[in-house]
PDB file of C-alpha atoms in Angstrom:
ATOM      1  CA  ASN A   1       1.705  -3.852-108.515  1.00  0.00           C
ATOM      2  CA  TYR A   2       0.327  -7.024-106.956  1.00  0.00           C
ATOM      3  CA  ASP A   3       3.713  -8.553-106.137  1.00  0.00           C
ATOM      4  CA  THR A   4       4.912  -5.353-104.449  1.00  0.00           C
ATOM      5  CA  LEU A   5       1.777  -5.181-102.313  1.00  0.00           C
ATOM      6  CA  LEU A   6       1.980  -8.882-101.506  1.00  0.00           C
ATOM      7  CA  SER A   7       5.584  -8.524-100.320  1.00  0.00           C
ATOM      8  CA  ARG A   8       4.777  -5.580 -98.040  1.00  0.00           C
ATOM      9  CA  LEU A   9       1.578  -7.111 -96.658  1.00  0.00           C
ATOM     10  CA  ARG A  10       3.339 -10.415 -95.988  1.00  0.00           C
ATOM     11  CA  GLU A  11       5.940  -8.414 -94.050  1.00  0.00           C
ATOM     12  CA  LEU A  12       3.172  -6.751 -92.007  1.00  0.00           C
ATOM     13  CA  SER A  13       1.594 -10.140 -91.351  1.00  0.00           C
ATOM     14  CA  PHE A  14       4.835 -11.440 -89.844  1.00  0.00           C
ATOM     15  CA  LEU A  15       5.254  -8.276 -87.773  1.00  0.00           C
ATOM     16  CA  ASN A  16       1.713  -8.469 -86.376  1.00  0.00           C
ATOM     17  CA  SER A  17       1.091 -12.018 -85.245  1.00  0.00           C
ATOM     18  CA  GLY A  18      -2.531 -13.139 -85.321  1.00  0.00           C
ATOM     19  CA  VAL A  19      -3.723 -10.433 -87.722  1.00  0.00           C
ATOM     20  CA  LEU A  20      -5.457 -11.670 -90.879  1.00  0.00           C
ATOM     21  CA  ILE A  21      -4.631  -9.658 -94.000  1.00  0.00           C
ATOM     22  CA  GLU A  22      -6.485 -10.315 -97.228  1.00  0.00           C
ATOM     23  CA  LEU A  23      -5.261  -9.095-100.618  1.00  0.00           C
ATOM     24  CA  LYS A  24      -7.440  -9.319-103.719  1.00  0.00           C
ATOM     25  CA  ASP A  25      -6.545  -8.045-107.169  1.00  0.00           C
ATOM     26  CA  GLN A  26      -9.822  -7.557-109.036  1.00  0.00           C
ATOM     27  CA  ARG A  27      -7.951  -6.990-112.297  1.00  0.00           C
ATOM     28  CA  THR A  28      -6.423 -10.468-112.386  1.00  0.00           C
ATOM     29  CA  ALA A  29      -8.322 -12.438-109.699  1.00  0.00           C
ATOM     30  CA  HIS A  30      -5.070 -12.981-107.806  1.00  0.00           C
ATOM     31  CA  GLU A  31      -5.637 -13.132-104.075  1.00  0.00           C
ATOM     32  CA  ALA A  32      -3.860 -14.091-100.871  1.00  0.00           C
ATOM     33  CA  GLN A  33      -4.714 -14.582 -97.227  1.00  0.00           C
ATOM     34  CA  LEU A  34      -1.860 -13.807 -94.857  1.00  0.00           C
ATOM     35  CA  LEU A  35      -1.963 -14.967 -91.251  1.00  0.00           C
ATOM     36  CA  THR A  36       0.586 -16.354 -88.816  1.00  0.00           C
ATOM     37  CA  ASP A  37       0.589 -16.983 -85.094  1.00  0.00           C
ATOM     38  CA  LYS A  38       4.378 -17.456 -84.988  1.00  0.00           C
ATOM     39  CA  GLY A  39       5.312 -13.831 -85.627  1.00  0.00           C
ATOM     40  CA  LEU A  40       8.979 -13.175 -86.275  1.00  0.00           C
ATOM     41  CA  VAL A  41       9.833 -16.871 -85.984  1.00  0.00           C
ATOM     42  CA  ALA A  42       7.786 -17.451 -89.141  1.00  0.00           C
ATOM     43  CA  TYR A  43       9.498 -14.453 -90.763  1.00  0.00           C
ATOM     44  CA  VAL A  44      12.964 -15.907 -90.146  1.00  0.00           C
ATOM     45  CA  GLN A  45      11.786 -19.293 -91.438  1.00  0.00           C
ATOM     46  CA  PHE A  46      10.514 -17.554 -94.570  1.00  0.00           C
ATOM     47  CA  LYS A  47      13.841 -15.774 -95.097  1.00  0.00           C
ATOM     48  CA  ASN A  48      15.831 -18.984 -94.573  1.00  0.00           C
ATOM     49  CA  GLN A  49      13.647 -21.314 -96.636  1.00  0.00           C
ATOM     50  CA  SER A  50      16.248 -21.552 -99.414  1.00  0.00           C
ATOM     51  CA  ARG A  51      19.255 -21.626 -97.047  1.00  0.00           C
ATOM     52  CA  THR A  52      20.884 -24.401 -95.024  1.00  0.00           C
ATOM     53  CA  VAL A  53      20.393 -23.566 -91.358  1.00  0.00           C
ATOM     54  CA  LEU A  54      22.826 -24.556 -88.599  1.00  0.00           C
ATOM     55  CA  HIS A  55      20.229 -25.094 -85.876  1.00  0.00           C
ATOM     56  CA  GLN A  56      16.531 -25.892 -86.073  1.00  0.00           C
ATOM     57  CA  LYS A  57      15.420 -24.042 -82.952  1.00  0.00           C
ATOM     58  CA  ILE A  58      15.034 -20.343 -83.713  1.00  0.00           C
ATOM     59  CA  PHE A  59      15.923 -17.923 -80.939  1.00  0.00           C
ATOM     60  CA  HIS A  60      12.871 -15.793 -80.172  1.00  0.00           C
ATOM     61  CA  ALA A  61      12.239 -13.228 -77.461  1.00  0.00           C
ATOM     62  CA  LYS A  62       9.381 -10.814 -76.899  1.00  0.00           C
ATOM     63  CA  GLU A  63       9.297  -8.450 -73.966  1.00  0.00           C
ATOM     64  CA  THR A  64       8.087  -4.999 -72.954  1.00  0.00           C
ATOM     65  CA  VAL A  65      10.833  -2.986 -71.268  1.00  0.00           C
ATOM     66  CA  TYR A  66      10.314   0.378 -69.586  1.00  0.00           C
ATOM     67  CA  GLU A  67      13.002   3.027 -70.081  1.00  0.00           C
ATOM     68  CA  ASN A  68      12.450   6.429 -68.454  1.00  0.00           C
ATOM     69  CA  GLY A  69       8.801   5.477 -68.083  1.00  0.00           C
ATOM     70  CA  ILE A  70       8.449   4.704 -71.806  1.00  0.00           C
ATOM     71  CA  PRO A  71       7.057   1.227 -72.643  1.00  0.00           C
ATOM     72  CA  ILE A  72       9.133  -0.304 -75.431  1.00  0.00           C
ATOM     73  CA  GLU A  73       7.975  -3.606 -76.905  1.00  0.00           C
ATOM     74  CA  VAL A  74      10.902  -5.617 -78.227  1.00  0.00           C
ATOM     75  CA  GLU A  75      10.549  -8.714 -80.383  1.00  0.00           C
ATOM     76  CA  ILE A  76      13.441 -10.519 -82.024  1.00  0.00           C
ATOM     77  CA  ALA A  77      14.066 -13.786 -83.870  1.00  0.00           C
ATOM     78  CA  MET A  78      17.498 -15.106 -84.885  1.00  0.00           C
ATOM     79  CA  GLN A  79      18.839 -18.157 -86.696  1.00  0.00           C
ATOM     80  CA  TRP A  80      22.285 -18.820 -88.150  1.00  0.00           C
ATOM     81  CA  GLN A  81      22.720 -20.410 -91.573  1.00  0.00           C
ATOM     82  CA  ASP A  82      25.771 -21.589 -93.524  1.00  0.00           C
ATOM     83  CA  GLY A  83      26.109 -18.405 -95.579  1.00  0.00           C
ATOM     84  CA  TYR A  84      28.650 -15.633 -95.090  1.00  0.00           C
ATOM     85  CA  SER A  85      26.429 -12.560 -95.189  1.00  0.00           C
ATOM     86  CA  GLU A  86      24.213 -11.106 -92.487  1.00  0.00           C
ATOM     87  CA  VAL A  87      20.497 -10.912 -93.297  1.00  0.00           C
ATOM     88  CA  LEU A  88      19.078  -8.285 -90.934  1.00  0.00           C
ATOM     89  CA  SER A  89      15.678  -6.588 -91.031  1.00  0.00           C
ATOM     90  CA  ALA A  90      14.890  -3.951 -88.387  1.00  0.00           C
ATOM     91  CA  TYR A  91      11.546  -2.234 -87.829  1.00  0.00           C
ATOM     92  CA  THR A  92      10.022   0.449 -85.636  1.00  0.00           C
ATOM     93  CA  ASN A  93       6.227   0.467 -85.443  1.00  0.00           C
ATOM     94  CA  ASN A  94       6.146  -1.696 -88.603  1.00  0.00           C
ATOM     95  CA  ILE A  95       8.376   0.774 -90.503  1.00  0.00           C
ATOM     96  CA  PRO A  96      11.649  -0.667 -91.872  1.00  0.00           C
ATOM     97  CA  GLN A  97      14.995   1.001 -91.063  1.00  0.00           C
ATOM     98  CA  ARG A  98      17.512   0.321 -93.800  1.00  0.00           C
ATOM     99  CA  ASP A  99      20.219   2.220 -91.908  1.00  0.00           C
ATOM    100  CA  GLY A 100      19.584   0.601 -88.523  1.00  0.00           C
ATOM    101  CA  GLY A 101      19.634   2.818 -85.472  1.00  0.00           C
ATOM    102  CA  THR A 102      19.513   2.536 -81.701  1.00  0.00           C
ATOM    103  CA  HIS A 103      17.581  -0.749 -81.777  1.00  0.00           C
ATOM    104  CA  VAL A 104      20.237  -2.402 -83.951  1.00  0.00           C
ATOM    105  CA  THR A 105      23.027  -1.001 -81.768  1.00  0.00           C
ATOM    106  CA  GLY A 106      21.367  -2.437 -78.669  1.00  0.00           C
ATOM    107  CA  LEU A 107      21.040  -5.817 -80.383  1.00  0.00           C
ATOM    108  CA  ARG A 108      24.678  -5.976 -81.479  1.00  0.00           C
ATOM    109  CA  VAL A 109      26.095  -4.902 -78.121  1.00  0.00           C
ATOM    110  CA  ALA A 110      23.997  -7.503 -76.277  1.00  0.00           C
ATOM    111  CA  MET A 111      24.765 -10.263 -78.779  1.00  0.00           C
ATOM    112  CA  SER A 112      28.514  -9.573 -78.621  1.00  0.00           C
ATOM    113  CA  ASN A 113      28.616  -9.617 -74.826  1.00  0.00           C
ATOM    114  CA  VAL A 114      26.487 -12.746 -74.407  1.00  0.00           C
ATOM    115  CA  ILE A 115      28.208 -14.843 -77.069  1.00  0.00           C
ATOM    116  CA  ARG A 116      31.738 -13.855 -76.028  1.00  0.00           C
ATOM    117  CA  LYS A 117      30.909 -14.819 -72.454  1.00  0.00           C
ATOM    118  CA  TYR A 118      29.430 -18.154 -73.540  1.00  0.00           C
ATOM    119  CA  ILE A 119      32.448 -19.014 -75.708  1.00  0.00           C
ATOM    120  CA  THR A 120      34.823 -18.170 -72.845  1.00  0.00           C
ATOM    121  CA  ASN A 121      32.871 -20.028 -70.155  1.00  0.00           C
ATOM    122  CA  ASN A 122      32.499 -23.172 -72.277  1.00  0.00           C
ATOM    123  CA  ASP A 123      36.102 -23.378 -73.572  1.00  0.00           C
ATOM    124  CA  ILE A 124      35.063 -23.345 -77.218  1.00  0.00           C
ATOM    125  CA  LEU A 125      38.280 -21.664 -78.352  1.00  0.00           C
ATOM    126  CA  LYS A 126      41.280 -23.980 -78.814  1.00  0.00           C
ATOM    127  CA  LYS A 127      44.487 -23.403 -76.879  1.00  0.00           C
ATOM    128  CA  GLY A 128      46.289 -22.260 -80.016  1.00  0.00           C
ATOM    129  CA  ASP A 129      43.693 -19.631 -80.890  1.00  0.00           C
ATOM    130  CA  LYS A 130      45.199 -16.211 -80.222  1.00  0.00           C
ATOM    131  CA  PHE A 131      42.546 -13.835 -81.519  1.00  0.00           C
ATOM    132  CA  ASP A 132      39.498 -12.006 -80.259  1.00  0.00           C
ATOM    133  CA  ILE A 133      35.971 -12.751 -81.413  1.00  0.00           C
ATOM    134  CA  ALA A 134      34.747  -9.674 -83.313  1.00  0.00           C
ATOM    135  CA  SER A 135      31.162  -8.560 -83.747  1.00  0.00           C
ATOM    136  CA  GLU A 136      31.466  -9.160 -87.486  1.00  0.00           C
ATOM    137  CA  ASP A 137      32.297 -12.830 -86.819  1.00  0.00           C
ATOM    138  CA  MET A 138      29.023 -13.242 -84.932  1.00  0.00           C
ATOM    139  CA  ARG A 139      27.023 -11.672 -87.747  1.00  0.00           C
ATOM    140  CA  GLU A 140      28.371 -13.992 -90.436  1.00  0.00           C
ATOM    141  CA  GLY A 141      25.492 -16.183 -91.623  1.00  0.00           C
ATOM    142  CA  LEU A 142      23.013 -14.612 -89.215  1.00  0.00           C
ATOM    143  CA  THR A 143      19.392 -14.164 -90.250  1.00  0.00           C
ATOM    144  CA  CYS A 144      17.698 -11.768 -87.847  1.00  0.00           C
ATOM    145  CA  VAL A 145      14.459  -9.816 -87.629  1.00  0.00           C
ATOM    146  CA  LEU A 146      14.156  -7.136 -84.946  1.00  0.00           C
ATOM    147  CA  SER A 147      10.954  -5.212 -84.271  1.00  0.00           C
ATOM    148  CA  VAL A 148      10.285  -2.537 -81.674  1.00  0.00           C
ATOM    149  CA  LYS A 149       7.056  -0.733 -80.884  1.00  0.00           C
ATOM    150  CA  VAL A 150       7.725   2.725 -79.430  1.00  0.00           C
ATOM    151  CA  PRO A 151       5.428   5.659 -78.573  1.00  0.00           C
ATOM    152  CA  GLN A 152       6.474   8.712 -80.607  1.00  0.00           C
ATOM    153  CA  PRO A 153       9.785   7.401 -82.009  1.00  0.00           C
ATOM    154  CA  SER A 154      12.438   9.747 -83.396  1.00  0.00           C
ATOM    155  CA  PHE A 155      14.219   9.205 -86.706  1.00  0.00           C
ATOM    156  CA  SER A 156      17.234  10.819 -88.325  1.00  0.00           C
ATOM    157  CA  SER A 157      15.216  12.007 -91.332  1.00  0.00           C
ATOM    158  CA  GLN A 158      11.724  12.072 -92.827  1.00  0.00           C
ATOM    159  CA  THR A 159      12.443   8.813 -94.662  1.00  0.00           C
ATOM    160  CA  LYS A 160      12.640   7.089 -91.229  1.00  0.00           C
ATOM    161  CA  ASP A 161      15.553   4.931 -92.375  1.00  0.00           C
ATOM    162  CA  LYS A 162      17.393   5.270 -89.046  1.00  0.00           C
ATOM    163  CA  LEU A 163      15.961   5.186 -85.522  1.00  0.00           C
ATOM    164  CA  VAL A 164      17.534   7.636 -83.047  1.00  0.00           C
ATOM    165  CA  THR A 165      15.308   7.249 -79.954  1.00  0.00           C
ATOM    166  CA  SER A 166      17.916   6.811 -77.200  1.00  0.00           C
ATOM    167  CA  GLU A 167      15.705   4.802 -74.817  1.00  0.00           C
ATOM    168  CA  VAL A 168      15.416   1.970 -77.345  1.00  0.00           C
ATOM    169  CA  GLN A 169      19.069   0.886 -77.154  1.00  0.00           C
ATOM    170  CA  PRO A 170      19.100  -0.163 -73.453  1.00  0.00           C
ATOM    171  CA  ALA A 171      15.636  -1.718 -73.829  1.00  0.00           C
ATOM    172  CA  VAL A 172      16.741  -3.950 -76.719  1.00  0.00           C
ATOM    173  CA  ASN A 173      20.025  -4.665 -74.958  1.00  0.00           C
ATOM    174  CA  ALA A 174      18.195  -5.883 -71.847  1.00  0.00           C
ATOM    175  CA  ALA A 175      15.681  -8.043 -73.738  1.00  0.00           C
ATOM    176  CA  VAL A 176      18.289  -9.666 -75.990  1.00  0.00           C
ATOM    177  CA  SER A 177      20.835 -10.191 -73.183  1.00  0.00           C
ATOM    178  CA  GLU A 178      18.377 -12.042 -70.994  1.00  0.00           C
ATOM    179  CA  GLY A 179      16.706 -14.013 -73.780  1.00  0.00           C
ATOM    180  CA  LEU A 180      19.856 -15.049 -75.646  1.00  0.00           C
ATOM    181  CA  THR A 181      21.649 -16.096 -72.451  1.00  0.00           C
ATOM    182  CA  THR A 182      18.733 -18.357 -71.559  1.00  0.00           C
ATOM    183  CA  PHE A 183      18.517 -19.749 -75.107  1.00  0.00           C
ATOM    184  CA  LEU A 184      22.205 -20.741 -75.205  1.00  0.00           C
ATOM    185  CA  GLU A 185      22.049 -22.333 -71.753  1.00  0.00           C
ATOM    186  CA  GLU A 186      18.877 -24.308 -72.508  1.00  0.00           C
ATOM    187  CA  HIS A 187      20.028 -25.515 -75.950  1.00  0.00           C
ATOM    188  CA  PRO A 188      23.721 -26.460 -75.548  1.00  0.00           C
ATOM    189  CA  ASP A 189      23.933 -28.512 -78.744  1.00  0.00           C
ATOM    190  CA  GLN A 190      22.599 -25.685 -80.858  1.00  0.00           C
ATOM    191  CA  ALA A 191      24.703 -23.171 -78.937  1.00  0.00           C
ATOM    192  CA  LYS A 192      27.782 -25.220 -79.834  1.00  0.00           C
ATOM    193  CA  GLU A 193      26.852 -25.177 -83.543  1.00  0.00           C
ATOM    194  CA  ILE A 194      26.417 -21.403 -83.449  1.00  0.00           C
ATOM    195  CA  CYS A 195      29.625 -20.734 -81.535  1.00  0.00           C
ATOM    196  CA  ASN A 196      31.690 -23.100 -83.701  1.00  0.00           C
ATOM    197  CA  LYS A 197      30.604 -21.178 -86.795  1.00  0.00           C
ATOM    198  CA  ILE A 198      31.517 -17.891 -85.117  1.00  0.00           C
ATOM    199  CA  VAL A 199      34.950 -19.175 -84.078  1.00  0.00           C
ATOM    200  CA  THR A 200      35.534 -20.520 -87.608  1.00  0.00           C
ATOM    201  CA  ALA A 201      34.686 -17.076 -88.996  1.00  0.00           C
ATOM    202  CA  ALA A 202      37.140 -15.491 -86.553  1.00  0.00           C
ATOM    203  CA  ARG A 203      39.906 -17.928 -87.577  1.00  0.00           C
ATOM    204  CA  ALA A 204      39.289 -17.162 -91.262  1.00  0.00           C
ATOM    205  CA  ARG A 205      39.399 -13.419 -90.582  1.00  0.00           C
ATOM    206  CA  GLU A 206      42.659 -13.779 -88.643  1.00  0.00           C
ATOM    207  CA  ALA A 207      44.196 -15.935 -91.387  1.00  0.00           C
ATOM    208  CA  ALA A 208      43.228 -13.348 -94.003  1.00  0.00           C
ATOM    209  CA  ARG A 209      44.785 -10.587 -91.885  1.00  0.00           C
ATOM    210  CA  LYS A 210      48.074 -12.489 -91.578  1.00  0.00           C
ATOM    211  CA  ALA A 211      48.076 -13.203 -95.323  1.00  0.00           C
ATOM    212  CA  ARG A 212      47.688  -9.486 -96.043  1.00  0.00           C
ATOM    213  CA  GLU A 213      50.594  -8.673 -93.744  1.00  0.00           C
ATOM    214  CA  VAL A 214      52.826 -11.200 -95.492  1.00  0.00           C
ATOM    215  CA  THR A 215      51.859  -9.791 -98.898  1.00  0.00           C
ATOM    216  CA  ARG A 216      52.619  -6.214 -97.790  1.00  0.00           C
ATOM    217  CA  LYS A 217      56.059  -7.217 -96.484  1.00  0.00           C
ATOM    218  CA  GLN A 218      56.849  -8.968 -99.749  1.00  0.00           C
ATOM    219  CA  VAL A 219      55.830  -5.872-101.741  1.00  0.00           C
ATOM    220  CA  ILE A 220      57.969  -3.611 -99.551  1.00  0.00           C
TER     221      ILE A 220
END
């Protein structure tokens, strides 16, 4: 199926910046040339092309981190949009993990720590706000692509839907922590847009929780 192949090869083009991939269907004369030098930034732009984004500058980090002597290449691109769902794609050696794994855990831990610290240090919460920022608040409207390249990775099953290589989590954590901290500090206007959306999501979650409590008391 041409469209199926085109979708997968376009994905590989984004994951391997600078590699030219040509697809030709000799049955129908359909063909495509896939090439980008922007890597995962272009992938996030592609995913968000029909969405309204909150900030134009896409967070991007690419770094090789050594854990227990193992070189782990981490690349990530993130951009928030005005939607309510998280759009996350995670890969290991170009293979997608639908069920996440240690790379996704490392990402979420780092993102939570960095953003909470930024919100606290920059007084983004109002004085009347008496709630904690949850990880789910940060993921609302987030479009993210995470790719790691790992020698001899381990997966939870033969389908490779979940990465279990333990060294990947601290490697991703380190790369995202450093890169995202720098991004927020260097782009304060965009950081404010991101954090305001996250705080709004937290307020909505807290309001929904209180509404449920009131409803339960009325039923009782």
